[in-house]
CSV table of C-alpha atoms in Angstrom, one decimal:
chain,number,residue,atom,x,y,z
V,180,MET,CA,-5.2,15.7,1.3
V,181,ARG,CA,-4.0,14.6,-2.4
V,182,PRO,CA,-2.9,11.4,-2.9
V,183,VAL,CA,0.7,10.9,-3.7
V,184,GLU,CA,0.9,9.2,-7.0
V,185,SER,CA,4.4,7.8,-8.3
V,186,SER,CA,3.2,8.7,-12.1
V,187,PRO,CA,2.0,11.8,-13.4
V,188,ALA,CA,-0.3,9.8,-16.0
V,189,ILE,CA,-2.2,8.4,-13.0
V,190,GLN,CA,-2.4,11.9,-11.2
V,191,THR,CA,-3.9,13.3,-14.3
V,192,LEU,CA,-6.3,10.3,-14.8
V,193,LEU,CA,-7.3,10.9,-11.1
V,194,ASP,CA,-7.8,14.8,-11.6
V,195,GLU,CA,-10.2,14.0,-14.7
V,196,LEU,CA,-12.0,11.2,-12.8
V,197,GLU,CA,-12.8,13.3,-10.0
V,198,ARG,CA,-14.8,15.8,-12.0
V,199,LEU,CA,-17.4,13.3,-12.7
V,200,PRO,CA,-20.6,13.5,-10.5
V,201,GLY,CA,-20.7,11.4,-7.5
V,202,ILE,CA,-16.6,10.3,-7.8
V,203,GLY,CA,-14.7,11.7,-4.9
V,204,PRO,CA,-10.8,11.0,-4.4
V,205,LYS,CA,-11.5,7.5,-3.0
V,206,SER,CA,-13.7,6.1,-5.9
V,207,ALA,CA,-11.5,7.9,-8.6
V,208,GLN,CA,-8.2,6.0,-7.0
V,209,ARG,CA,-10.1,2.9,-7.1
V,210,ILE,CA,-11.4,3.2,-10.7
V,211,ALA,CA,-7.8,4.3,-11.7
V,212,TYR,CA,-6.1,1.2,-10.4
V,213,TRP,CA,-8.9,-0.9,-11.8
V,214,MET,CA,-8.1,0.5,-15.1
V,215,LEU,CA,-4.3,-0.2,-14.7
V,216,ASN,CA,-5.4,-3.9,-13.9
V,217,THR,CA,-7.6,-4.2,-16.5
V,218,ASP,CA,-6.6,-5.4,-20.2
V,219,ARG,CA,-6.1,-2.7,-22.5
V,220,ASP,CA,-9.1,-3.6,-24.9
V,221,THR,CA,-11.8,-3.0,-22.2
V,222,VAL,CA,-10.3,0.2,-21.2
V,223,VAL,CA,-9.9,1.5,-24.9
V,224,ARG,CA,-13.6,0.7,-25.4
V,225,LEU,CA,-14.8,2.6,-22.5
V,226,SER,CA,-12.7,5.6,-23.7
V,227,GLU,CA,-14.1,5.4,-27.4
V,228,ALA,CA,-17.4,5.2,-26.0
V,229,ILE,CA,-17.2,8.5,-24.0
V,230,VAL,CA,-16.1,10.1,-27.2
V,231,ARG,CA,-18.4,8.4,-29.2
V,232,VAL,CA,-21.4,9.5,-27.3
V,233,LYS,CA,-20.2,13.2,-27.7
V,234,ASP,CA,-19.9,13.0,-31.3
V,235,THR,CA,-22.9,11.1,-32.0
V,236,VAL,CA,-25.8,12.1,-29.6
V,237,HIS,CA,-27.6,15.3,-30.2
V,238,PHE,CA,-31.1,16.4,-29.6
V,239,CYS,CA,-34.3,15.0,-31.0
V,240,SER,CA,-35.5,17.6,-33.7
V,241,GLN,CA,-39.2,17.1,-32.4
V,242,CYS,CA,-39.0,16.3,-28.7
V,243,TYR,CA,-35.6,17.3,-27.6
V,244,ASN,CA,-34.7,14.0,-26.0
V,245,TYR,CA,-31.1,12.6,-26.7
V,246,ALA,CA,-30.9,11.2,-30.3
V,247,GLN,CA,-28.5,9.6,-32.8
V,248,ASP,CA,-30.9,10.4,-36.0
V,249,ASP,CA,-33.1,13.1,-36.5
V,250,LEU,CA,-35.8,11.9,-34.5
V,251,CYS,CA,-35.2,9.8,-31.1
V,252,GLU,CA,-36.4,6.3,-30.8
V,253,ILE,CA,-39.7,7.3,-29.4
V,254,CYS,CA,-40.5,10.0,-31.4
V,255,SER,CA,-40.1,7.6,-34.5
V,256,SER,CA,-41.5,4.4,-32.9
V,257,VAL,CA,-44.7,3.5,-34.5
V,258,ARG,CA,-45.8,1.8,-31.1
V,259,ARG,CA,-46.2,5.0,-29.0
V,260,ASP,CA,-49.3,7.0,-28.6
V,261,ASN,CA,-48.9,10.3,-30.3
V,262,THR,CA,-52.0,12.2,-28.8
V,263,ILE,CA,-50.5,12.5,-25.3
V,264,ILE,CA,-47.2,14.4,-24.8
V,265,CYS,CA,-45.4,14.2,-21.4
V,266,VAL,CA,-43.5,17.2,-20.5
V,267,VAL,CA,-40.5,16.8,-18.6
V,268,SER,CA,-37.3,18.9,-17.6
V,269,GLU,CA,-34.5,16.9,-18.7
V,270,PRO,CA,-33.9,13.7,-20.9
V,271,ARG,CA,-33.0,11.8,-17.8
V,272,ASP,CA,-36.5,12.2,-16.7
V,273,ILE,CA,-37.7,10.3,-19.9
V,274,ALA,CA,-35.3,7.4,-18.9
V,275,ALA,CA,-36.9,7.2,-15.4
V,276,ILE,CA,-40.6,7.2,-16.7
V,277,GLU,CA,-39.7,4.7,-19.5
V,278,ARG,CA,-38.2,2.3,-16.8
V,279,THR,CA,-41.8,2.3,-15.1
V,280,GLY,CA,-43.4,0.8,-18.3
V,281,ALA,CA,-46.6,2.7,-17.4
V,282,TYR,CA,-46.6,5.3,-20.2
V,283,SER,CA,-46.9,5.0,-24.0
V,284,GLY,CA,-47.2,8.3,-25.1
V,285,VAL,CA,-44.4,10.7,-26.4
V,286,TYR,CA,-42.6,13.5,-24.6
V,287,HIS,CA,-41.3,16.9,-24.6
V,288,VAL,CA,-37.9,18.0,-22.9
V,289,LEU,CA,-38.1,21.7,-21.7
V,290,GLY,CA,-34.4,21.9,-20.9
V,291,GLY,CA,-34.8,23.0,-17.5
V,292,ALA,CA,-37.7,24.4,-15.0
V,293,LEU,CA,-38.4,28.0,-14.3
V,294,SER,CA,-36.2,29.7,-11.7
V,295,PRO,CA,-36.1,33.4,-11.1
V,296,MET,CA,-33.6,32.6,-8.4
V,297,ASP,CA,-31.2,31.3,-11.2
V,298,GLY,CA,-32.5,33.6,-14.0
V,299,VAL,CA,-34.2,30.7,-15.8
V,300,GLY,CA,-36.9,32.2,-17.6
V,301,VAL,CA,-39.5,31.2,-20.2
V,302,GLU,CA,-37.5,32.2,-22.9
V,303,ASP,CA,-34.9,29.8,-21.8
V,304,LEU,CA,-37.1,26.7,-21.8
V,305,ARG,CA,-38.5,25.1,-25.2
V,306,VAL,CA,-41.9,26.2,-24.2
V,307,ALA,CA,-42.5,28.0,-27.6
V,308,GLU,CA,-41.4,24.6,-29.3
V,309,LEU,CA,-44.2,22.7,-27.0
V,310,MET,CA,-47.0,25.2,-28.2
V,311,ALA,CA,-45.9,24.7,-31.7
V,312,ARG,CA,-46.3,21.0,-31.3
V,313,LEU,CA,-49.8,21.4,-29.5
V,314,ALA,CA,-51.1,23.7,-32.3
V,315,SER,CA,-49.7,21.4,-35.2
V,316,GLU,CA,-50.1,17.9,-33.8
V,317,ASP,CA,-53.4,16.0,-33.1
V,318,ILE,CA,-53.0,16.1,-28.9
V,319,GLY,CA,-55.6,15.2,-26.5
V,320,GLU,CA,-53.7,15.4,-23.1
V,321,VAL,CA,-50.5,17.1,-21.9
V,322,VAL,CA,-49.2,15.2,-18.5
V,323,ILE,CA,-46.5,17.8,-16.8
V,324,ALA,CA,-44.1,15.8,-15.2
V,325,THR,CA,-41.6,18.2,-14.0
V,326,ASN,CA,-39.9,17.7,-10.9
V,327,PRO,CA,-42.3,18.1,-7.4
V,328,ASN,CA,-40.0,20.7,-6.0
V,329,VAL,CA,-40.5,24.7,-6.0
V,330,GLU,CA,-39.3,25.2,-9.6
V,331,GLY,CA,-40.9,22.2,-11.0
V,332,GLU,CA,-44.3,22.9,-9.6
V,333,THR,CA,-43.9,26.6,-10.9
V,334,THR,CA,-43.4,25.5,-14.3
V,335,ALA,CA,-46.3,23.2,-14.2
V,336,ALA,CA,-48.5,25.8,-13.0
V,337,TYR,CA,-47.2,28.3,-15.8
V,338,LEU,CA,-47.8,25.6,-18.3
V,339,ALA,CA,-51.1,24.9,-17.2
V,340,ARG,CA,-52.4,28.3,-17.5
V,341,LEU,CA,-50.9,28.4,-21.0
V,342,ILE,CA,-52.2,25.2,-22.6
V,343,LYS,CA,-55.6,24.8,-20.8
V,344,PRO,CA,-57.4,27.7,-22.9
V,345,LEU,CA,-56.5,25.5,-25.9
V,346,GLY,CA,-59.1,23.1,-24.6
V,347,LEU,CA,-56.5,20.3,-24.0
V,348,LYS,CA,-56.6,17.9,-21.1
V,349,VAL,CA,-53.8,18.9,-18.8
V,350,THR,CA,-52.6,16.4,-15.8
V,351,ARG,CA,-50.0,16.2,-13.4
V,352,LEU,CA,-48.0,13.5,-11.8
V,353,ALA,CA,-49.5,12.5,-8.6
V,354,SER,CA,-47.8,13.4,-5.3
V,355,GLY,CA,-47.9,11.4,-2.2
V,356,LEU,CA,-45.9,8.5,-0.2
V,357,PRO,CA,-43.3,6.4,-2.1
V,358,VAL,CA,-44.5,2.9,-2.3
V,359,GLY,CA,-42.9,0.7,0.2
V,360,GLY,CA,-42.1,4.0,2.4
V,361,ASP,CA,-42.7,4.3,5.9
V,362,LEU,CA,-45.3,6.9,7.2
V,363,GLU,CA,-43.1,7.7,10.1
V,364,TYR,CA,-40.3,8.7,7.8
V,365,ALA,CA,-42.1,10.8,5.4
V,366,ASP,CA,-41.5,14.5,5.3
V,367,GLU,CA,-44.5,16.8,6.5
V,368,VAL,CA,-45.1,18.4,3.0
V,369,THR,CA,-45.3,14.7,1.3
V,370,LEU,CA,-47.6,13.3,4.2
V,371,GLY,CA,-49.9,16.3,3.7
V,372,ARG,CA,-50.1,16.0,0.1
V,373,ALA,CA,-50.9,12.6,0.5
V,374,ILE,CA,-53.7,13.3,2.9
V,375,GLU,CA,-55.0,16.0,0.6
V,376,SER,CA,-55.0,13.7,-2.4
V,377,ARG,CA,-56.5,10.7,-0.5
V,378,ARG,CA,-58.3,7.9,-2.8
V,379,VAL,CA,-61.7,6.4,-2.0
V,380,LEU,CA,-61.0,2.5,-1.6
I,142,MET,CA,-34.4,-3.6,-15.1
I,143,ARG,CA,-32.4,-1.9,-17.7
I,144,PRO,CA,-32.9,1.6,-18.5
I,145,VAL,CA,-34.5,2.2,-22.0
I,146,GLU,CA,-32.1,4.7,-23.6
I,147,SER,CA,-33.0,6.5,-26.8
I,148,SER,CA,-29.5,6.1,-28.5
I,149,PRO,CA,-27.2,3.2,-29.0
I,150,ALA,CA,-24.2,5.2,-28.3
I,151,ILE,CA,-25.7,6.1,-24.8
I,152,GLN,CA,-26.4,2.5,-24.0
I,153,THR,CA,-23.0,1.4,-25.1
I,154,LEU,CA,-21.4,4.0,-22.9
I,155,LEU,CA,-23.6,2.9,-19.9
I,156,ASP,CA,-22.7,-0.8,-20.5
I,157,GLU,CA,-19.0,0.4,-20.3
I,158,LEU,CA,-19.2,2.7,-17.3
I,159,GLU,CA,-21.1,-0.4,-15.4
I,160,ARG,CA,-17.9,-2.3,-15.3
I,161,LEU,CA,-16.0,0.1,-13.4
I,162,PRO,CA,-15.8,-0.9,-9.7
I,163,GLY,CA,-18.4,1.0,-7.5
I,164,ILE,CA,-20.5,2.0,-10.3
I,165,GLY,CA,-24.0,0.7,-10.4
I,166,PRO,CA,-26.7,1.5,-13.2
I,167,LYS,CA,-27.8,4.6,-11.4
I,168,SER,CA,-24.3,6.2,-11.2
I,169,ALA,CA,-23.7,5.1,-14.9
I,170,GLN,CA,-26.4,7.0,-15.9
I,171,ARG,CA,-25.8,10.0,-13.8
I,172,ILE,CA,-22.1,10.0,-15.3
I,173,ALA,CA,-23.4,9.5,-19.0
I,174,TYR,CA,-25.8,12.4,-18.7
I,175,TRP,CA,-23.0,14.6,-17.0
I,176,MET,CA,-20.8,13.8,-19.9
I,177,LEU,CA,-23.6,14.8,-22.7
I,178,ASN,CA,-24.0,18.1,-20.8
I,179,THR,CA,-20.4,18.9,-20.4
I,180,ASP,CA,-18.0,20.8,-23.1
I,181,ARG,CA,-16.5,18.3,-25.6
I,182,ASP,CA,-13.1,19.4,-24.5
I,183,THR,CA,-13.6,18.0,-20.9
I,184,VAL,CA,-14.8,14.8,-22.1
I,185,VAL,CA,-12.0,14.4,-24.5
I,186,ARG,CA,-9.6,15.0,-21.8
I,187,LEU,CA,-10.9,12.0,-19.5
I,188,SER,CA,-10.9,9.6,-22.4
I,189,GLU,CA,-7.5,10.6,-23.3
I,190,ALA,CA,-6.4,10.3,-19.6
I,191,ILE,CA,-7.7,6.9,-19.7
I,192,VAL,CA,-5.7,5.4,-22.7
I,193,ARG,CA,-2.7,7.5,-21.9
I,194,VAL,CA,-2.3,5.7,-18.2
I,195,LYS,CA,-2.6,2.3,-20.0
I,196,ASP,CA,0.0,3.3,-22.6
I,197,THR,CA,2.6,5.0,-20.4
I,198,VAL,CA,2.6,3.5,-17.0
I,199,HIS,CA,4.5,0.2,-16.3
I,200,PHE,CA,5.9,-1.6,-13.3
I,201,CYS,CA,9.2,0.0,-11.3
I,202,SER,CA,11.8,-2.5,-12.3
I,203,GLN,CA,12.9,-2.3,-8.6
I,204,CYS,CA,10.0,-2.2,-6.3
I,205,TYR,CA,7.0,-2.9,-8.9
I,206,ASN,CA,5.3,0.0,-8.0
I,207,TYR,CA,3.4,1.9,-10.9
I,208,ALA,CA,6.1,4.1,-12.7
I,209,GLN,CA,6.4,5.9,-16.1
I,210,ASP,CA,10.1,5.7,-16.1
I,211,ASP,CA,12.3,2.7,-15.4
I,212,LEU,CA,12.1,3.4,-11.5
I,213,CYS,CA,9.4,4.7,-9.8
I,214,GLU,CA,9.2,8.5,-8.3
I,215,ILE,CA,9.9,6.7,-4.8
I,216,CYS,CA,12.6,4.8,-5.7
I,217,SER,CA,14.5,7.6,-7.7
I,218,SER,CA,14.1,9.8,-5.0
I,219,VAL,CA,17.1,10.9,-3.2
I,220,ARG,CA,15.1,11.8,0.0
I,221,ARG,CA,14.0,8.5,0.8
I,222,ASP,CA,15.6,6.1,3.3
I,223,ASN,CA,17.1,3.2,1.2
I,224,THR,CA,17.7,1.1,4.4
I,225,ILE,CA,14.2,0.4,5.0
I,226,ILE,CA,11.6,-1.8,2.8
I,227,CYS,CA,8.0,-1.8,3.4
I,228,VAL,CA,6.6,-5.0,1.7
I,229,VAL,CA,2.8,-4.3,0.4
I,230,SER,CA,0.6,-6.4,-1.7
I,231,GLU,CA,-0.6,-3.8,-4.2
I,232,PRO,CA,0.5,-0.4,-5.4
I,233,ARG,CA,-2.4,1.2,-4.1
I,234,ASP,CA,-1.3,0.5,-0.7
I,235,ILE,CA,1.6,2.5,-1.4
I,236,ALA,CA,-0.6,5.5,-2.2
I,237,ALA,CA,-2.5,4.8,1.4
I,238,ILE,CA,0.8,4.7,3.2
I,239,GLU,CA,2.4,7.6,1.4
I,240,ARG,CA,-0.9,9.7,2.5
I,241,THR,CA,-0.1,9.3,5.8
I,242,GLY,CA,3.4,11.0,5.8
I,243,ALA,CA,4.6,8.8,8.5
I,244,TYR,CA,7.1,6.5,6.3
I,245,SER,CA,10.3,7.7,4.5
I,246,GLY,CA,11.4,4.3,3.3
I,247,VAL,CA,11.2,2.6,0.3
I,248,TYR,CA,8.7,-0.2,-0.9
I,249,HIS,CA,8.2,-3.9,-2.5
I,250,VAL,CA,5.2,-4.7,-4.0
I,251,LEU,CA,4.2,-8.4,-3.9
I,252,GLY,CA,1.4,-8.3,-6.4
I,253,GLY,CA,-1.1,-10.1,-4.1
I,254,ALA,CA,-1.2,-12.2,-0.9
I,255,LEU,CA,-0.8,-16.0,-0.2
I,256,SER,CA,-4.2,-17.5,-0.7
I,257,PRO,CA,-4.5,-21.3,-0.9
I,258,MET,CA,-8.1,-21.1,-1.6
I,259,ASP,CA,-7.6,-18.9,-4.8
I,260,GLY,CA,-4.6,-20.6,-5.7
I,261,VAL,CA,-2.1,-18.1,-5.1
I,262,GLY,CA,1.3,-19.7,-4.2
I,263,VAL,CA,4.7,-18.2,-3.3
I,264,GLU,CA,5.7,-18.5,-7.1
I,265,ASP,CA,2.7,-16.0,-8.0
I,266,LEU,CA,4.0,-13.3,-5.6
I,267,ARG,CA,7.4,-11.0,-6.3
I,268,VAL,CA,9.1,-12.9,-3.2
I,269,ALA,CA,12.3,-14.1,-5.1
I,270,GLU,CA,12.7,-10.4,-6.3
I,271,LEU,CA,12.5,-9.4,-2.7
I,272,MET,CA,15.1,-11.8,-1.5
I,273,ALA,CA,17.4,-10.5,-4.3
I,274,ARG,CA,17.0,-7.1,-3.1
I,275,LEU,CA,17.6,-8.2,0.6
I,276,ALA,CA,20.5,-9.9,-0.6
I,277,SER,CA,22.3,-7.2,-2.7
I,278,GLU,CA,21.1,-3.8,-1.2
I,279,ASP,CA,22.3,-2.6,2.3
I,280,ILE,CA,18.7,-3.1,4.2
I,281,GLY,CA,18.3,-2.9,8.0
I,282,GLU,CA,14.5,-3.3,8.3
I,283,VAL,CA,11.7,-4.9,6.5
I,284,VAL,CA,8.2,-3.6,7.5
I,285,ILE,CA,5.5,-6.2,6.5
I,286,ALA,CA,2.5,-4.1,5.5
I,287,THR,CA,0.1,-6.8,3.9
I,288,ASN,CA,-3.3,-6.6,4.9
I,289,PRO,CA,-4.5,-7.4,8.5
I,290,ASN,CA,-6.8,-10.1,7.0
I,291,VAL,CA,-6.2,-13.9,6.5
I,292,GLU,CA,-4.3,-13.8,3.1
I,293,GLY,CA,-2.1,-10.9,4.4
I,294,GLU,CA,-1.4,-12.7,7.8
I,295,THR,CA,-0.3,-15.8,6.2
I,296,THR,CA,2.0,-14.1,4.0
I,297,ALA,CA,3.4,-11.8,6.8
I,298,ALA,CA,4.1,-15.1,8.8
I,299,TYR,CA,5.6,-16.8,5.6
I,300,LEU,CA,7.7,-13.7,4.9
I,301,ALA,CA,8.8,-13.3,8.7
I,302,ARG,CA,10.1,-17.1,8.7
I,303,LEU,CA,12.1,-16.5,5.5
I,304,ILE,CA,13.8,-13.1,6.3
I,305,LYS,CA,14.6,-13.3,9.7
I,306,PRO,CA,17.2,-15.9,9.4
I,307,LEU,CA,19.1,-13.2,7.2
I,308,GLY,CA,19.6,-11.3,10.5
I,309,LEU,CA,17.2,-8.3,9.5
I,310,LYS,CA,14.7,-6.4,11.8
I,311,VAL,CA,11.2,-7.8,10.6
I,312,THR,CA,8.5,-5.7,11.8
I,313,ARG,CA,4.6,-5.3,11.0
I,314,LEU,CA,2.2,-2.7,11.1
I,315,ALA,CA,0.1,-2.4,14.5
I,316,SER,CA,-3.3,-3.7,14.6
I,317,GLY,CA,-6.0,-2.1,17.0
I,318,LEU,CA,-8.7,0.2,17.5
I,319,PRO,CA,-9.1,2.7,14.5
I,320,VAL,CA,-8.3,6.1,15.8
I,321,GLY,CA,-11.6,8.2,16.5
I,322,GLY,CA,-13.6,4.9,16.6
I,323,ASP,CA,-16.0,3.7,19.1
I,324,LEU,CA,-15.1,0.7,21.6
I,325,GLU,CA,-18.8,-0.3,21.4
I,326,TYR,CA,-18.5,-0.7,17.5
I,327,ALA,CA,-15.1,-2.6,17.2
I,328,ASP,CA,-15.4,-6.1,16.0
I,329,GLU,CA,-14.2,-8.8,18.5
I,330,VAL,CA,-11.1,-9.7,16.9
I,331,THR,CA,-9.7,-6.0,16.5
I,332,LEU,CA,-10.5,-5.3,20.1
I,333,GLY,CA,-9.0,-8.4,21.3
I,334,ARG,CA,-6.0,-7.5,19.2
I,335,ALA,CA,-6.0,-4.0,20.9
I,336,ILE,CA,-6.1,-5.8,24.3
I,337,GLU,CA,-3.3,-7.9,23.6
I,338,SER,CA,-1.0,-5.3,22.2
I,339,ARG,CA,-1.9,-2.5,25.1
I,340,ARG,CA,0.7,0.0,25.3
I,341,VAL,CA,2.3,1.2,29.0
I,342,LEU,CA,1.6,5.0,29.3
C-alpha cells in the first residue's frame, strides 16, 4: 500500500524518511507535509544539522563516546571523577546514565556486546583499549553497565573475570523492579532477580 | 529533562528533530544515533531530499494540490474524470483518498476549513477559485470531502448552499461506523450518524 504522491520530490522524501527508525509510512507522510507547510529556513536548518553531525562528530580518543574535539565533553571535564570508569555498550547508554544525574565518573564505550550468535567476539569490542586504560590510569572501580540481557550479562561476566585479577573493584548495575512499576506486571525473571537482590530495610 | 549530549552538533540535531510532528526527545535521540551509525551517503540523501522538496514543490495552478510542474499529476492525467470535483481541506486528504482507489475524478484543495474560532473565513479559503472552476469547466458533481468535524461540516454546509443553485449535484462523504470497528467502542455521535444513515439490505 504505497501512497500515491503527486510529486516525485515528495515520493523521494517519503522513501528517505521511512528509513529512519520508528518512522512508518504514516509518520513519514505527516513529517513530509509538515515540511511542505513550514518556512524554508526551519527545514534548511534541519537538513544542515543532519549533514553537520555526520561531518563533525567522531569517537572520543579516550572513551569512544561521540565527540567533536579529540576528547568528548565528559573526558575533558575537570568536574568528573577519573577514578571510576563505567563500561557501556553504546554511546546512547551514556546519554541515558547522564540523564539520571547519579553518576559523576567517566565512561568506556565497548561498541557492542559479546554475541556468538551474531559473530561478535572480544576482538570486535574495545576491550583491549579498556584494559590499556585500566593499566595506565589511576582507576579504583569499574562499573559494568552493559544491558541486562543475554549478550550484556555475558559481556559483564567476561569483563569481570578479566578485570578482577588486577585488584580493581568491579560492580554491576542493580537489576530489579522498575520504580513506579507494578509487581503484577513484572516478568518472572525481573521479579526473581528483585527477590534475590532484596535489601534489608 | 534534557539529554546531556557530548557534542553541540548532536544537540543541535536533536533540537531540530524535535520540531517535527510526532517526534519527542526519545524518538529524536533514536533517529540522531541512527544517523551517526549510518553511512554518510544515506544521511546526505535524506538531507538533500528535504531541501529539494522545499525548492521544487509548489501548488498546482488548477487544484492547489502539491505539484512539481504547473499542473499536478492528477490534473494533467488523461485517465481522470474531469466532470467530478472532490473538494478537500488539505493536500494530504488527496493522498488519503487516492490510497482507497475508489475515486477517479479530480480535486480542489481549499487550504483549510471555516473556523470562526481560529479566524478562518471564506476569504482565507480557495472558494472563489472553486467557483471559477465550476463556472468554466464542464462539471456534473461536486463531492465535498472536508473532515467530519465541526469546521469541516460547517464548510460543507456553506459550500453546498453556494453550489446547489448552480444546478450541480453536490454530495458528501458518508459518515458511519469504521469498517472492522466494534459497535461497543464507537462514540455516540458516530453511532447516531450510522443509525440515521442506515441502508436497506
